[in-house]
Short mmCIF file of C-alpha atoms in Angstrom, two decimals:
data_model
loop_
_atom_site.label_atom_id
_atom_site.label_comp_id
_atom_site.label_asym_id
_atom_site.label_seq_id
_atom_site.Cartn_x
_atom_site.Cartn_y
_atom_site.Cartn_z
CA UNK T 172 76.32 8.36 36.32
CA UNK T 173 78.09 9.05 39.57
CA UNK T 174 80.25 5.95 39.22
CA UNK T 175 81.04 6.76 35.63
CA UNK T 176 82.32 10.22 36.57
CA UNK T 177 84.36 8.75 39.38
CA UNK T 178 85.83 6.25 36.94
CA UNK T 179 86.60 9.00 34.45
CA UNK T 180 88.39 11.25 36.96
CA UNK T 181 90.41 8.46 38.54
CA UNK T 182 91.48 7.23 35.11
CA UNK T 183 92.67 10.72 34.20
CA UNK T 184 94.55 11.00 37.49
CA UNK T 185 96.15 7.61 36.90
CA UNK T 186 97.25 8.52 33.38
CA UNK T 187 98.69 11.83 34.60
CA UNK T 188 100.63 10.01 37.29
CA UNK T 189 102.18 7.43 34.96
CA UNK T 190 102.45 9.96 32.09
CA UNK T 191 102.64 7.51 29.19
CA UNK T 192 100.04 6.20 26.77
CA UNK T 193 101.49 2.71 26.55
CA UNK T 194 98.57 0.29 26.12
CA UNK T 195 99.60 -1.86 29.09
CA UNK T 196 99.56 1.13 31.42
CA UNK T 197 96.22 2.30 30.06
CA UNK T 198 94.76 -1.17 30.54
CA UNK T 199 96.02 -1.36 34.12
CA UNK T 200 94.60 2.13 34.73
CA UNK T 201 91.19 1.13 33.39
CA UNK T 202 91.09 -1.94 35.60
CA UNK T 203 92.19 -0.02 38.70
CA UNK T 204 89.77 2.87 38.13
CA UNK T 205 86.92 0.47 37.43
CA UNK T 206 87.60 -1.26 40.73
CA UNK T 207 87.72 1.99 42.71
CA UNK T 208 84.61 3.30 40.95
CA UNK T 209 82.62 0.19 41.81
CA UNK T 210 83.84 0.18 45.41
CA UNK T 211 83.78 3.90 46.29
CA UNK T 212 81.78 5.61 43.55
CA UNK T 213 78.72 5.76 45.77
CA UNK T 214 80.37 8.27 48.09
CA UNK T 215 81.30 10.67 45.34
CA UNK T 216 79.10 13.66 44.48
CA UNK T 217 75.47 14.06 45.46
CA UNK T 218 74.58 15.93 42.30
CA UNK T 219 76.72 14.53 39.49
CA UNK T 220 74.79 16.40 36.81
CA UNK T 221 76.47 19.62 37.85
CA UNK T 222 79.74 18.35 36.40
CA UNK T 223 78.30 18.55 32.91
CA UNK T 224 77.21 22.17 33.04
CA UNK T 225 79.85 24.15 31.20
CA UNK T 226 79.28 27.54 32.83
CA UNK T 227 80.29 26.11 36.22
CA UNK T 228 83.68 25.14 34.81
CA UNK T 229 84.02 28.60 33.33
CA UNK T 230 83.47 30.23 36.72
CA UNK T 231 85.89 27.76 38.29
CA UNK T 232 88.53 28.88 35.79
CA UNK T 233 87.88 32.51 36.76
CA UNK T 234 87.98 31.61 40.44
CA UNK T 235 91.46 30.07 40.32
CA UNK T 236 93.50 33.22 39.46
CA UNK T 237 91.41 35.29 41.89
CA UNK T 238 92.09 32.73 44.61
CA UNK T 239 95.82 32.57 43.88
CA UNK T 240 96.03 36.37 44.08
CA UNK T 241 94.15 36.44 47.41
CA UNK T 242 96.36 33.64 48.71
CA UNK T 243 99.48 35.56 47.75
CA UNK T 244 98.22 38.71 49.49
CA UNK T 245 97.46 36.65 52.58
CA UNK T 246 100.98 35.33 52.67
CA UNK T 247 102.56 38.76 52.34
CA UNK T 248 100.30 39.95 55.16
CA UNK T 249 101.24 37.13 57.52
CA UNK T 250 104.92 37.41 56.56
CA UNK T 251 104.84 41.11 57.40
CA UNK T 252 103.33 40.38 60.81
CA UNK T 253 105.97 37.76 61.48
CA UNK T 254 108.86 40.06 60.59
CA UNK T 255 107.51 43.20 62.27
CA UNK T 256 109.40 43.79 65.54
CA UNK T 257 106.24 44.71 67.49
CA UNK T 258 104.24 41.75 66.19
CA UNK T 259 101.05 43.68 65.37
CA UNK T 260 98.38 41.05 65.90
CA UNK T 261 94.90 41.55 67.22
CA UNK T 262 93.34 38.10 67.15
CA UNK T 263 89.87 36.86 67.97
CA UNK T 264 87.11 34.53 66.89
CA UNK T 265 84.21 36.08 64.98
CA UNK T 266 81.03 34.58 63.65
CA UNK T 267 79.86 34.93 60.07
CA UNK T 268 76.83 33.69 58.18
CA UNK T 269 77.00 32.16 54.74
CA UNK T 270 74.35 32.16 52.06
CA UNK T 271 75.65 29.01 50.41
CA UNK T 272 73.32 26.03 50.66
CA UNK T 273 75.22 23.03 49.35
CA UNK T 274 77.68 21.04 51.46
CA UNK T 275 80.44 21.13 48.87
CA UNK T 276 80.06 24.89 48.49
CA UNK T 277 80.45 25.40 52.21
CA UNK T 278 83.47 23.13 52.28
CA UNK T 279 85.11 25.18 49.57
CA UNK T 280 84.22 28.41 51.34
CA UNK T 281 85.77 27.22 54.58
CA UNK T 282 88.90 26.05 52.78
CA UNK T 283 89.24 29.30 50.87
CA UNK T 284 88.81 31.31 54.06
CA UNK T 285 91.51 29.27 55.74
CA UNK T 286 94.00 30.03 52.98
CA UNK T 287 93.37 33.79 52.70
CA UNK T 288 94.16 36.97 54.62
CA UNK T 289 94.56 36.26 58.31
CA UNK T 290 91.46 34.13 58.64
CA UNK T 291 90.99 30.50 59.57
CA UNK T 292 87.72 28.63 59.96
CA UNK T 293 87.54 26.77 63.24
CA UNK T 294 83.93 25.58 63.42
CA UNK T 295 80.94 25.23 61.15
CA UNK T 296 77.43 25.05 62.54
CA UNK T 297 74.56 25.09 60.06
CA UNK T 298 74.72 28.52 58.42
CA UNK T 299 77.29 29.92 60.80
CA UNK T 300 81.02 29.74 60.45
CA UNK T 301 83.32 30.65 63.33
CA UNK T 302 86.46 32.30 62.02
CA UNK T 303 89.71 32.91 63.83
CA UNK T 304 90.84 36.30 62.58
CA UNK T 305 94.40 37.47 63.17
CA UNK T 306 93.45 41.15 62.92
CA UNK T 307 89.85 41.72 64.01
CA UNK T 308 88.38 44.72 62.22
CA UNK T 309 84.66 44.01 62.68
CA UNK T 310 83.00 42.03 65.44
CA UNK T 311 79.53 42.50 64.06
CA UNK T 312 78.05 39.44 62.30
CA UNK T 313 76.83 41.21 59.17
CA UNK T 314 79.92 43.33 58.70
CA UNK T 315 82.32 40.45 59.29
CA UNK T 316 80.41 38.29 56.80
CA UNK T 317 80.69 41.03 54.25
CA UNK T 318 84.42 41.42 54.76
CA UNK T 319 85.44 37.77 54.96
CA UNK T 320 83.03 35.65 52.99
CA UNK T 321 81.42 37.90 50.40
CA UNK T 322 84.22 37.94 47.76
CA UNK T 323 84.35 34.15 47.68
CA UNK T 324 80.63 33.58 47.87
CA UNK T 325 80.14 35.57 44.70
CA UNK T 326 82.20 32.98 42.80
CA UNK T 327 81.25 29.86 44.71
CA UNK T 328 77.55 30.56 44.26
CA UNK T 329 78.00 30.44 40.52
CA UNK T 330 80.13 27.29 40.69
CA UNK T 331 78.27 25.09 43.13
CA UNK T 332 74.72 26.30 43.65
CA UNK K 163 114.33 31.50 30.46
CA UNK K 164 111.54 29.36 31.88
CA UNK K 165 114.12 27.54 33.96
CA UNK K 166 115.23 30.83 35.53
CA UNK K 167 111.61 31.69 36.40
CA UNK K 168 111.26 28.23 37.93
CA UNK K 169 114.30 28.76 40.14
CA UNK K 170 113.02 32.19 41.22
CA UNK K 171 109.66 30.68 42.20
CA UNK K 172 111.41 27.91 44.13
CA UNK K 173 113.47 30.48 46.05
CA UNK K 174 110.32 32.50 46.86
CA UNK K 175 108.64 29.30 48.04
CA UNK K 176 111.54 28.43 50.32
CA UNK K 177 111.47 31.98 51.73
CA UNK K 178 107.76 31.65 52.54
CA UNK K 179 108.40 28.29 54.17
CA UNK K 180 111.09 29.92 56.30
CA UNK K 181 108.76 32.76 57.30
CA UNK K 182 106.06 30.26 58.18
CA UNK K 183 108.36 28.42 60.56
CA UNK K 184 109.54 31.74 62.01
CA UNK K 185 105.89 32.61 62.69
CA UNK K 186 105.52 29.30 64.44
CA UNK K 187 108.09 30.50 66.95
CA UNK K 188 107.04 34.13 67.25
CA UNK K 189 103.26 33.98 67.55
CA UNK K 190 101.84 33.67 71.05
CA UNK K 191 99.21 30.92 70.95
CA UNK K 192 98.18 27.82 69.07
CA UNK K 193 95.59 29.48 66.85
CA UNK K 194 97.90 32.24 65.63
CA UNK K 195 100.63 29.71 65.04
CA UNK K 196 98.24 27.66 63.00
CA UNK K 197 97.63 30.70 60.81
CA UNK K 198 101.32 31.10 60.05
CA UNK K 199 101.80 27.39 59.60
CA UNK K 200 98.95 26.85 57.15
CA UNK K 201 99.18 29.91 54.96
CA UNK K 202 102.89 30.39 54.48
CA UNK K 203 103.69 26.71 54.29
CA UNK K 204 100.91 26.01 51.78
CA UNK K 205 102.01 28.75 49.39
CA UNK K 206 105.68 27.99 49.96
CA UNK K 207 105.38 24.29 49.24
CA UNK K 208 103.06 24.86 46.28
CA UNK K 209 105.59 27.38 44.99
CA UNK K 210 108.39 24.81 45.17
CA UNK K 211 106.21 22.29 43.33
CA UNK K 212 105.28 24.76 40.60
CA UNK K 213 108.94 25.70 40.27
CA UNK K 214 109.86 22.06 39.73
CA UNK K 215 107.14 21.82 37.11
CA UNK K 216 108.50 24.85 35.27
CA UNK K 217 112.04 23.47 35.29
CA UNK K 218 111.27 19.93 34.18
CA UNK K 219 108.34 20.79 31.89
CA UNK K 220 105.71 18.25 30.86
CA UNK K 221 107.68 15.27 32.05
CA UNK K 222 106.61 12.54 34.43
CA UNK K 223 108.21 14.42 37.31
CA UNK K 224 106.71 17.81 36.51
CA UNK K 225 103.17 16.47 36.29
CA UNK K 226 103.60 14.62 39.58
CA UNK K 227 104.79 17.85 41.20
CA UNK K 228 101.70 19.69 39.95
CA UNK K 229 99.37 16.97 41.29
CA UNK K 230 101.25 17.15 44.58
CA UNK K 231 100.66 20.92 44.76
CA UNK K 232 96.95 20.39 44.08
CA UNK K 233 96.62 17.82 46.85
CA UNK K 234 98.46 20.04 49.33
CA UNK K 235 96.10 22.88 48.41
CA UNK K 236 93.09 20.67 49.11
CA UNK K 237 94.23 18.93 52.27
CA UNK K 238 96.13 21.65 54.18
CA UNK K 239 93.08 23.76 55.14
CA UNK K 240 91.18 20.66 56.18
CA UNK K 241 94.03 19.60 58.45
CA UNK K 242 94.27 23.10 59.94
CA UNK K 243 90.52 23.19 60.52
CA UNK K 244 90.54 19.79 62.22
CA UNK K 245 93.49 20.65 64.47
CA UNK K 246 92.20 24.05 65.59
CA UNK K 247 88.65 22.77 66.08
CA UNK K 248 89.75 19.86 68.20
CA UNK K 249 91.98 22.08 70.32
CA UNK K 250 89.06 24.48 70.85
CA UNK K 251 86.88 21.59 71.99
CA UNK K 252 89.70 20.27 74.16
CA UNK K 253 89.96 23.70 75.82
CA UNK K 254 93.29 25.10 74.73
CA UNK K 255 93.37 28.71 75.93
CA UNK K 256 93.77 31.67 73.61
CA UNK K 257 96.34 34.40 74.07
CA UNK K 258 95.44 37.15 76.58
CA UNK K 259 95.50 39.85 73.89
CA UNK K 260 92.62 38.17 72.10
CA UNK K 261 89.86 40.67 71.39
CA UNK K 262 86.74 38.59 71.08
CA UNK K 263 85.60 34.99 71.32
CA UNK K 264 82.21 34.60 69.69
CA UNK K 265 82.33 30.83 69.80
CA UNK K 266 82.99 30.87 73.53
CA UNK K 267 80.13 33.34 74.06
CA UNK K 268 77.74 31.12 72.14
CA UNK K 269 78.89 27.96 73.87
CA UNK K 270 78.97 29.60 77.29
CA UNK K 271 82.65 29.06 78.02
CA UNK K 272 85.14 31.70 77.09
CA UNK K 273 88.62 30.45 76.39
CA UNK K 274 90.71 33.57 76.57
CA UNK K 275 93.66 33.42 78.91
CA UNK K 276 93.49 36.11 81.63
CA UNK K 277 96.15 37.54 83.91
CA UNK K 278 96.09 36.25 87.46
CA UNK K 279 95.61 39.74 88.96
CA UNK K 280 92.72 40.85 86.77
#
């Protein structure tokens, strides 16, 4: 199952990269993806069944525009701080706690945090994430979790848990 | 029409790239610089890629640009995380205006740079 999904995704990636449906290319793609699937498929996903549940894809589709919007806001924020003559930064490292259980969910949370308003994950330890925040507004664990992680967790919980 | 939108997005992307590199110069310590470098450069470069896709359409080049943008989006935060984490472990000091260092408190070694007099 796992290897089949790996094969499927790598074949799609290959076809997108060559962008033709010539039978020779497709054949080469099938051979190459089969080889990679046999060699590396074991490392892929721990719970491959989740790929087949449609509602997860639906939430992922909702998550993408939300994420792009947050990312854009983050960039305007940082750009403003760069251009401001007094350089209004107030940095620090805060600790937050996540409710996500799965590894992949936490990975996505950390990546999303890194790309959005003034925050960057620097360390993950079990449930705790240490976040470098360019403008510290709450040092308290609960409040900081609410401000940084909550908007993403709402989506990621539906996608990965 | 779509081509014009593509060019506008490319220009916005280049502007964000420029701001990101400006932040690299202006911010005081490694961690703040990393913020500017990851965020602005990720959006800027992705913007350029999406602009190329809009101009060339569903051609071989446009699709490759989109895949490129996707891979940048996935790998950039990981790289930033690895760099900042390793520099924290290595003991790179934070700027003296830093407000709080929870990680240092938990690990028992604060890494905020202090003035000599204080």
